[in-house]
Coordinates of C-alpha atoms in Angstrom, one line a residue:
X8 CA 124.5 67.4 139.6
X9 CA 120.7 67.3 139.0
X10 CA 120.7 71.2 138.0
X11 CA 123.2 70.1 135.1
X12 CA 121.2 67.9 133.6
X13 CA 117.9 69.4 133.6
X14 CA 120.3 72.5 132.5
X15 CA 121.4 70.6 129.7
X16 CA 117.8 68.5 129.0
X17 CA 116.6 72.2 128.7
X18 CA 118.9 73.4 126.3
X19 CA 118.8 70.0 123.9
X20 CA 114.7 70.8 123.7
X21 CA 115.0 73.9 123.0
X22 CA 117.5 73.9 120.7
X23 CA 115.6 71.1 119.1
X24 CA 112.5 73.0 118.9
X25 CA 113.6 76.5 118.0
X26 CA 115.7 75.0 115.1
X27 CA 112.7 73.7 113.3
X28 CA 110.7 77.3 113.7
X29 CA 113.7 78.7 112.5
X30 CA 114.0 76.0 109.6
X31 CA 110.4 76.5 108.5
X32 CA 110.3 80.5 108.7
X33 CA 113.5 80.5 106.4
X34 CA 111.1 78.1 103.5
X35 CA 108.6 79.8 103.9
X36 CA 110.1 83.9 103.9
X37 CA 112.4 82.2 100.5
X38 CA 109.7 80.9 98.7
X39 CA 106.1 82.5 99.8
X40 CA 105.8 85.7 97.5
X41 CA 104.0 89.1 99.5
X42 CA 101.8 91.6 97.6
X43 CA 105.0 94.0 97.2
X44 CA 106.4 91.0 95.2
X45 CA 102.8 91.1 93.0
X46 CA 102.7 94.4 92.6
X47 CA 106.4 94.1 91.1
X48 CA 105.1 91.8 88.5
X49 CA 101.7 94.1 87.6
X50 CA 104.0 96.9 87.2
X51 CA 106.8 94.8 84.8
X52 CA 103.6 93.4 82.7
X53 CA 100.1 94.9 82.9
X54 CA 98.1 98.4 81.8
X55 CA 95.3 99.8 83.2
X56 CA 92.8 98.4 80.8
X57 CA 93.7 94.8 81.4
X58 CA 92.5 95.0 85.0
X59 CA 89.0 93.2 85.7
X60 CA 86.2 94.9 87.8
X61 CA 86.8 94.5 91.7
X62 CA 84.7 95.2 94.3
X63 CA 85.5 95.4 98.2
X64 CA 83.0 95.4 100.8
X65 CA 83.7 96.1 104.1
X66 CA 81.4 95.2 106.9
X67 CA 81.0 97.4 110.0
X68 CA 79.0 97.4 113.5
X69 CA 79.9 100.5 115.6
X70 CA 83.2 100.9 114.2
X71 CA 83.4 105.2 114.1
X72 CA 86.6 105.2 115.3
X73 CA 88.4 103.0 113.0
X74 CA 85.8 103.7 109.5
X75 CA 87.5 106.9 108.3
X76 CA 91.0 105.3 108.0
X77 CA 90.1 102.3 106.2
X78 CA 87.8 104.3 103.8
X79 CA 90.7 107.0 103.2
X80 CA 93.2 104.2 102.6
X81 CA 90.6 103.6 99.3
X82 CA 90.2 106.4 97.9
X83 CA 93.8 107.3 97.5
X84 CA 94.0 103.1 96.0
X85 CA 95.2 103.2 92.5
X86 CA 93.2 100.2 90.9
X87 CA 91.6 101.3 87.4
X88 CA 88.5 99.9 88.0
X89 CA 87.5 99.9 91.6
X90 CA 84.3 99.8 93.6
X91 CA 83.4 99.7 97.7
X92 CA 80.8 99.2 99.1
X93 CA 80.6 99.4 103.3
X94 CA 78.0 97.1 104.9
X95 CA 76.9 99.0 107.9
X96 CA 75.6 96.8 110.2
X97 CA 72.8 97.1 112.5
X98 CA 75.5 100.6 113.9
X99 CA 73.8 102.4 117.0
X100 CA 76.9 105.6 117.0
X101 CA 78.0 107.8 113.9
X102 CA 79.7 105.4 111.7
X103 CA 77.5 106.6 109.0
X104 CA 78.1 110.1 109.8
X105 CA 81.7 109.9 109.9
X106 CA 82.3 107.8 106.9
X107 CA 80.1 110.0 104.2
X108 CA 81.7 113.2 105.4
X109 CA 85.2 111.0 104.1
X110 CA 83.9 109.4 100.8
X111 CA 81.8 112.3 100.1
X112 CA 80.9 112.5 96.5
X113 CA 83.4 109.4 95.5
X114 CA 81.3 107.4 92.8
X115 CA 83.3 104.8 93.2
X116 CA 81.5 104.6 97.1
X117 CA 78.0 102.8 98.2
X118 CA 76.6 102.5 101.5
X119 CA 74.1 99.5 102.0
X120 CA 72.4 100.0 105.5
X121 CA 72.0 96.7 107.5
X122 CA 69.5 96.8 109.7
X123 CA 68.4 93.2 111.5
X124 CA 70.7 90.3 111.3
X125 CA 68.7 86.8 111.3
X126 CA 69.0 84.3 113.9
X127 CA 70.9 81.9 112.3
X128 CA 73.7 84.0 110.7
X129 CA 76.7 85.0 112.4
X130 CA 76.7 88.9 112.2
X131 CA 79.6 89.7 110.4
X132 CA 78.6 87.4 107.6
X133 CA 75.5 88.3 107.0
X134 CA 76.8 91.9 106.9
X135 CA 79.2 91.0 104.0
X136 CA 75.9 88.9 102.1
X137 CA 73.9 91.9 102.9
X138 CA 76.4 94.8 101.1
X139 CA 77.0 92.1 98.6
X140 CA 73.7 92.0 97.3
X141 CA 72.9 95.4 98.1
X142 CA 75.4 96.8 95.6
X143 CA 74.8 97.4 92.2
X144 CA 78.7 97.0 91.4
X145 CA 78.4 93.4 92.4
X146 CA 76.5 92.7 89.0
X147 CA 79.7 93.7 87.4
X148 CA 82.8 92.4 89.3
X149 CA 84.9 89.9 88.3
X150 CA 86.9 89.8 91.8
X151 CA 85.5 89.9 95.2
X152 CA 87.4 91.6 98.4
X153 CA 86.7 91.5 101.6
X154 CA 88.3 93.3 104.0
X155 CA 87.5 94.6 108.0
X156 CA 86.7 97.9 109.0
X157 CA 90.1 98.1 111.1
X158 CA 92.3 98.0 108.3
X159 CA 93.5 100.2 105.9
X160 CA 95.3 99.6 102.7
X161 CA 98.6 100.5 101.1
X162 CA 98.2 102.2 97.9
X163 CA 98.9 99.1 95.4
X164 CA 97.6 96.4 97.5
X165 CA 94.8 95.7 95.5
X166 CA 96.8 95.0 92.3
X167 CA 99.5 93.4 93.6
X168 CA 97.4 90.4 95.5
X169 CA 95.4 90.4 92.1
X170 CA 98.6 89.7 90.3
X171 CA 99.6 87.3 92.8
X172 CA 96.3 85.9 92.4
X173 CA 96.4 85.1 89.1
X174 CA 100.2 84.1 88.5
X175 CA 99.4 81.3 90.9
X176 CA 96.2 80.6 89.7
X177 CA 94.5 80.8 93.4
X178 CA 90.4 81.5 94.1
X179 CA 91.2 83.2 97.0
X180 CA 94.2 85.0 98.3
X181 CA 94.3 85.9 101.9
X182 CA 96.8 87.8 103.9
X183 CA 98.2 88.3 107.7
X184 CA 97.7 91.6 108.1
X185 CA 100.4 93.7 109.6
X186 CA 98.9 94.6 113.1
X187 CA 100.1 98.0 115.3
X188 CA 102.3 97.5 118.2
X189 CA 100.8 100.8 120.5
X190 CA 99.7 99.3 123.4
X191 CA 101.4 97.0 126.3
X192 CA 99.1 94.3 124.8
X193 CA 100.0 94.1 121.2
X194 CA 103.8 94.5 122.2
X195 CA 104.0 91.7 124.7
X196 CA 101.1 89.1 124.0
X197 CA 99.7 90.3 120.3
X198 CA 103.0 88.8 118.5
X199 CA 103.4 85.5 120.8
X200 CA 99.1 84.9 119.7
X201 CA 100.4 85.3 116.3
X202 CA 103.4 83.0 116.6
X203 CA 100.7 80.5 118.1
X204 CA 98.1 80.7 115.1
X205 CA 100.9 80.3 112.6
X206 CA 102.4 77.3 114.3
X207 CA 99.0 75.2 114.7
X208 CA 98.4 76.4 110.6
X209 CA 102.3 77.4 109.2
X210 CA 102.3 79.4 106.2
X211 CA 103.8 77.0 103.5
X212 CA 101.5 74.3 104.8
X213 CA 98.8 76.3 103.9
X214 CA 100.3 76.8 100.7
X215 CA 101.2 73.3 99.2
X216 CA 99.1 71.3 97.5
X217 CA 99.7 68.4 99.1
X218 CA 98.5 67.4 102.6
X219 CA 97.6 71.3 102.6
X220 CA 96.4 72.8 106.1
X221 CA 94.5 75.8 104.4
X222 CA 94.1 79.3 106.2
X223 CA 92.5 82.4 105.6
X224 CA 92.2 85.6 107.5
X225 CA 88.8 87.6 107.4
X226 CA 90.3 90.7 107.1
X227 CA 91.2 90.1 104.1
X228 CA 90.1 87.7 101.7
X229 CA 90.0 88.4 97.7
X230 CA 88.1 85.7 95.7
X231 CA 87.9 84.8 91.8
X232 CA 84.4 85.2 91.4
X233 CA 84.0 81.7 89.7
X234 CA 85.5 80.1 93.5
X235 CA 82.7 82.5 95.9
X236 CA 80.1 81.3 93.6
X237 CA 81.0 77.6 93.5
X238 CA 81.5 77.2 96.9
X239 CA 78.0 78.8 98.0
X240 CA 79.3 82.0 99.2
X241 CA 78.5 83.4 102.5
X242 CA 75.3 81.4 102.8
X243 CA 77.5 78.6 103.3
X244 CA 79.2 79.9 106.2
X245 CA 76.6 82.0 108.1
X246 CA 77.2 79.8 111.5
X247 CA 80.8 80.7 111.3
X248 CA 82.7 83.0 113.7
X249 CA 85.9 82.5 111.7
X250 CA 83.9 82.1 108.0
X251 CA 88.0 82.9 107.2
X252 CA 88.8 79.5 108.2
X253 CA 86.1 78.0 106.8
X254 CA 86.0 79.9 103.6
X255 CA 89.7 78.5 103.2
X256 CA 89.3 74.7 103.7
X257 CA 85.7 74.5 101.8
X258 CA 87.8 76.5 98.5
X259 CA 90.6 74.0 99.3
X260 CA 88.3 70.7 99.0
X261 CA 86.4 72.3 95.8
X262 CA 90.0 71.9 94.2
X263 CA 90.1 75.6 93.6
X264 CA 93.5 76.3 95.7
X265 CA 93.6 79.2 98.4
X266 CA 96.6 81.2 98.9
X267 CA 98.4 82.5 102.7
X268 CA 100.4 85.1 102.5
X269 CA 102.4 87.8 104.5
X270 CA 100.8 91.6 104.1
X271 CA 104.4 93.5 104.1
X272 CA 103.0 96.3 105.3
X273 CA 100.9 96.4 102.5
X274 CA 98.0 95.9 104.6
X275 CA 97.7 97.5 108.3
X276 CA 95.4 96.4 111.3
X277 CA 94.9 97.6 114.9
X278 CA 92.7 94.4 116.1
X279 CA 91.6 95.4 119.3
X280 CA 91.4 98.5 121.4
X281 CA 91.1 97.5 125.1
X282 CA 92.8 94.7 126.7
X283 CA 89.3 93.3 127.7
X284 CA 88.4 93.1 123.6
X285 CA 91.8 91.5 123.2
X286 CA 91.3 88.7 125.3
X287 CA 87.5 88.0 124.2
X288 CA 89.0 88.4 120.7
X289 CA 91.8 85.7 120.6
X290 CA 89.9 83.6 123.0
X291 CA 86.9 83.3 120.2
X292 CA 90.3 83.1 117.6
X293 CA 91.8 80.0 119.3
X294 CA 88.5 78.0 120.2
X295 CA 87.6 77.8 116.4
X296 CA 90.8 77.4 115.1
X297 CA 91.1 74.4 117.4
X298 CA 87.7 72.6 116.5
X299 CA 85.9 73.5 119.8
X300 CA 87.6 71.2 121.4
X301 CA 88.7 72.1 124.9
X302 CA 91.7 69.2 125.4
X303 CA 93.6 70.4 122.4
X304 CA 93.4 74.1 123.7
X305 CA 94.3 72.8 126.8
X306 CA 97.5 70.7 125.1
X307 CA 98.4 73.2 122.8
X308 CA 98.6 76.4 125.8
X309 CA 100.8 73.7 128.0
X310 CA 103.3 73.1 124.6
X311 CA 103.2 76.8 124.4
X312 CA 104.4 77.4 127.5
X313 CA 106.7 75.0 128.0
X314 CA 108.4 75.5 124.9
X315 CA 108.0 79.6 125.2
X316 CA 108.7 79.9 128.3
X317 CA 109.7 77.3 130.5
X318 CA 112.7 75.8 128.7
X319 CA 114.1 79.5 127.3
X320 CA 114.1 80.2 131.0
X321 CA 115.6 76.8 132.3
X322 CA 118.2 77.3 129.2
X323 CA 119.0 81.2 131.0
X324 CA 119.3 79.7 134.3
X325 CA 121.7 77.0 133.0
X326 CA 123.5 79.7 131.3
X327 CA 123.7 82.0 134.0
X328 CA 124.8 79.1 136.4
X329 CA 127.6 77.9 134.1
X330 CA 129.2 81.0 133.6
X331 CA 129.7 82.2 137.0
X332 CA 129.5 79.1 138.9
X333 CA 130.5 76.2 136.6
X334 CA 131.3 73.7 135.0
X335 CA 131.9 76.2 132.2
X336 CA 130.9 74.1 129.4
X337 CA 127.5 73.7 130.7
X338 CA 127.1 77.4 129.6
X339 CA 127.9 76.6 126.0
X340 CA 124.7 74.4 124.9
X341 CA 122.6 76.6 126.8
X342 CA 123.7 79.9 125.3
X343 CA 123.2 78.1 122.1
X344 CA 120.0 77.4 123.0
X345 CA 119.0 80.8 123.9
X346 CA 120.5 82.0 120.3
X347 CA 118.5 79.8 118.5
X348 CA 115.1 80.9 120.4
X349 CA 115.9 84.6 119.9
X350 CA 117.3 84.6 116.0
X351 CA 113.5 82.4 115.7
X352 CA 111.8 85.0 117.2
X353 CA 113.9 87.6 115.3
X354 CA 113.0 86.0 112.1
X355 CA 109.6 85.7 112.8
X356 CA 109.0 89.5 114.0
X357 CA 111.0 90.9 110.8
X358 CA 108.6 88.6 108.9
X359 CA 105.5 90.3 110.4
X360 CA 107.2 93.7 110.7
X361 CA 106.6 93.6 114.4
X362 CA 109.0 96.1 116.9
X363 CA 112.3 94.0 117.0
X364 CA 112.7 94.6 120.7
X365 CA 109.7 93.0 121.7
X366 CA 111.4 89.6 121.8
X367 CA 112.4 90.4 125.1
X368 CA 108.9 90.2 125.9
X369 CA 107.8 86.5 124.4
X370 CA 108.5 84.5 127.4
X371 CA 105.9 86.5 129.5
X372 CA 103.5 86.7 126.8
X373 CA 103.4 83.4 126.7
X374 CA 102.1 82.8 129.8
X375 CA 99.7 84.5 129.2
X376 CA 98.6 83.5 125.7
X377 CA 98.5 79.9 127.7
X378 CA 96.3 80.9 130.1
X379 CA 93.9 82.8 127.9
X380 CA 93.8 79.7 126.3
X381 CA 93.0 77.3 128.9
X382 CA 90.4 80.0 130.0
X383 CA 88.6 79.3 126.3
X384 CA 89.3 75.5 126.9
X385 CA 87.0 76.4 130.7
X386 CA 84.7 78.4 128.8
X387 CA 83.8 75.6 126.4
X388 CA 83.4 72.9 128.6
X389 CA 81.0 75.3 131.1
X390 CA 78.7 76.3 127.6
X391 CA 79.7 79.8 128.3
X392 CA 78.4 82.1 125.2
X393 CA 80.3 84.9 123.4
X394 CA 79.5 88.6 123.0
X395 CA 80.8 89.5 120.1
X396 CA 79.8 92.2 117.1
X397 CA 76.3 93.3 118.5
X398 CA 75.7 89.7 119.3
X399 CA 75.5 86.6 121.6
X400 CA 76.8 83.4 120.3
X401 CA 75.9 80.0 122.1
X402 CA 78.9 77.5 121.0
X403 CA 79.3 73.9 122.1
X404 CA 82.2 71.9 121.8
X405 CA 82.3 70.2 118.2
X406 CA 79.1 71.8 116.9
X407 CA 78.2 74.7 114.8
X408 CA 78.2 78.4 116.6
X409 CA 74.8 78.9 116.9
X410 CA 73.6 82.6 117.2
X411 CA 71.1 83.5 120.0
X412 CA 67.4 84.5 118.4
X413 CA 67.4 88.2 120.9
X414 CA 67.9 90.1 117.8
X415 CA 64.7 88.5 116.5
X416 CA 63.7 85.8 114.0
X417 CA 64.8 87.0 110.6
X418 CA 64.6 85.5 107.4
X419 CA 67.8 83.4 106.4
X420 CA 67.0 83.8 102.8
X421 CA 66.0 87.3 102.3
X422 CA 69.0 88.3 99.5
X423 CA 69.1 86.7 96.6
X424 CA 71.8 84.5 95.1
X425 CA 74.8 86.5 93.5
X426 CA 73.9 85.8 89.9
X427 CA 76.6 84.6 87.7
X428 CA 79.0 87.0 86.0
X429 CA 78.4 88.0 82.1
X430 CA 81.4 87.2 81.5
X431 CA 83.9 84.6 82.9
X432 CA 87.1 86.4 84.8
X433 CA 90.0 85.4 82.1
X434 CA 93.6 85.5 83.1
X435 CA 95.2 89.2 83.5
X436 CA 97.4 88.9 80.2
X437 CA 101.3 89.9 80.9
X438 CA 101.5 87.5 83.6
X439 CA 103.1 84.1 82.9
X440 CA 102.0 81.5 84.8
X441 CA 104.0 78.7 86.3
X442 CA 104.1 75.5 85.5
X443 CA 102.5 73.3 88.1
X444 CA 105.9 72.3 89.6
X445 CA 107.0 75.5 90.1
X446 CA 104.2 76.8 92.5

């Protein structure tokens, strides 16, 4: 019967398919350390002298709500020789407000007030250039953080990506934040927009050092100072609305070897707030991750949901249908099938600590992730701009993001270059470093 074998064609794909996610999210938990696994080594092998000057600057536009967690999550941060600086960007509520009555006298604390943003820098990056050179701890630091206004840290993070950073000798280390799970949105479509990011750039790809498919995530990104400054910094990247991405293959082709790796609740995120800022969000997310180009968004939403959604359920239905109608056997590939989908998706939300239960919720989240896609595929070909940070943002397909000139002509060049450091960074001592076959 015809039922049968699209029953059975069903559960051959997706056993096929699921097998390999589950395949590469074994590698990659087994062998890709976290910062818990860092901060394991700093404790086994370093004092607080041997620590090099850090500094993290956090850009912010309008973000009062979300300013006084990230800020608290610092000052309670146990790194010897930490400084913060928060880039306020061109902010029209009480971020100010709210985040001086938190940091209060802390020392270790600067403010740098942004107030225009040039035409031809994306906001958020010239935020981070603008606290960068505003900051008289930048003169100093050895290691450069940067980190969004949404997060908030674990104390220890900081030193355990900086031993991960140096006992794998990277010039940047970014991690995938672990992201709340409050609303009906991060539950059911947050994790399946995740699952999609990490399978067009999967973790131990971005890892290897060969045929490498480098990634970075802007809200958090800690750099050698040696890689930021030879690879241009943020004036390099001031058309980019994921500089993240960007930042990750330009350190990749200086030689200079970014690193991908899982926060472990070591570093928290709540993305989005509204549904609405969700879907602008991830829409932006998947149009730059994908080049600009509207046919791969297209292909990639249709593999999504075919292979999300369309064979798990085809794979149900010939489950169902076996076991109470028959042939019996046709049950037994299909349930397999369905096993292999949900231990994926079971390894995959344990990996990201997201809600185990919400696996239930992957096939219809993946309809959806599909179609915001092939809404950003619709919204490229039409030349539709972006909102986004304070912002417009004209993009067209295969050129650089260019930001609209409403804010007023500004002066691309008005910080100077971040001078070179006294003193090169030198290895934190303690920490033996692998040979070359090892990482």
């Amino acid at each position: 019967m015809i039922w049968i074998i699209l029953s059975l064609t069903a559960a051959a794909a997706t056993l096929v398919y699921w097998g390999v996610v589950a395949a590469e999210l074994l590698r990659a938990m087994w062998t890709l350390p976290t910062p818990r696994d860092g901060l394991k080594m700093a404790e086994a092998a370093l004092s607080r002298q041997q620590w090099p000057e850090l500094l993290v600057v956090i850009p912010a536009h309008n973000e009062a709500r979300t300013i006084s967690q990230v800020a608290r999550s610092l000052m309670v941060e146990d790194y010897p020789k930490l400084r913060v600086v928060f880039a306020l960007d061109r902010c029209s509520d009480n971020t100010e407000s709210v985040l001086r009555s938190v940091v209060g006298g802390d020392e270790r604390f600067e403010v740098v007030i942004v107030s225009h943003c040039p035409a031809d820098w994306a906001g958020k990056v010239h935020a981070i250039y603008a606290g960068l050179h505003g900051s008289a701890a930048a003169q100093r630091a050895n290691v450069l953080v940067f980190a969004d206004a949404d997060t908030w840290f674990e104390r220890g993070c900081l030193r355990g990506c900086l031993a991960l950073l140096e006992r794998r000798r990277l010039g940047l280390l970014s991690l995938a934040s672990t992201l709340t799970s409050h609303n009906w949105y991060e539950r059911a479509v947050q994790p399946v927009a995740g699952f999609q990011m990490l399978a067009m750039y999967p973790p131990y790809r971005a890892n290897r050092t060969e045929r490498r498919r480098p990634l970075a995530n802007g809200q958090f990104m800690m750099f050698t100072r040696d890689a930021y400054v030879r690879v241009g910094g943020h004036p390099m990247m001031r058309f980019h609305l994921l500089e993240d991405l960007a930042f990750s293959r330009t350190v990749a082709e200086a030689g200079l070897n970014p690193g991908f790796f899982m926060a472990d609740g070591m570093l928290g995120c709540k993305m989005y707030h509204s549904w609405g800022e969700f879907r602008r969000g991830w829409k932006r997310i998947f149009t730059e991750l994908a080049g600009r180009r509207a046919g791969k968004l297209q292909s990639l939403a249709v593999r999504l949901m075919v292979f999300s959604s369309l064979l798990p359920a085809a794979s149900t239905a010939g489950l169902i249908a076996g076991a109470t109608l028959g042939p019996w056997w046709v049950a037994v590939p299909c349930g397999a099938a369905i096993a292999t989908c949900l231990s994926s998706l079971l390894l995959g939300h344990r990996w990201g600590r997201t809600p185990l239960w919400t696996v239930v919720l992957h096939v219809p989240g993946a309809v959806l992730v599909g179609a915001l896609m092939i809404q950003a595929a619709g919204d490229l070909r039409a030349g539709r701009g972006i909102n986004w940070g304070g912002r417009r943002y004209q993009r067209t397909a295969g050129l650089p993001t260019q930001a609209s000139a409403a804010q007023g002509p500004g002066q691309s060049g008005r910080f100077p270059p971040l001078p070179e450091p006294a003193a090169a960074h030198t290895p934190v001592s303690g920490i033996q470093t692998p040979p070359a076959h090892a990482r």
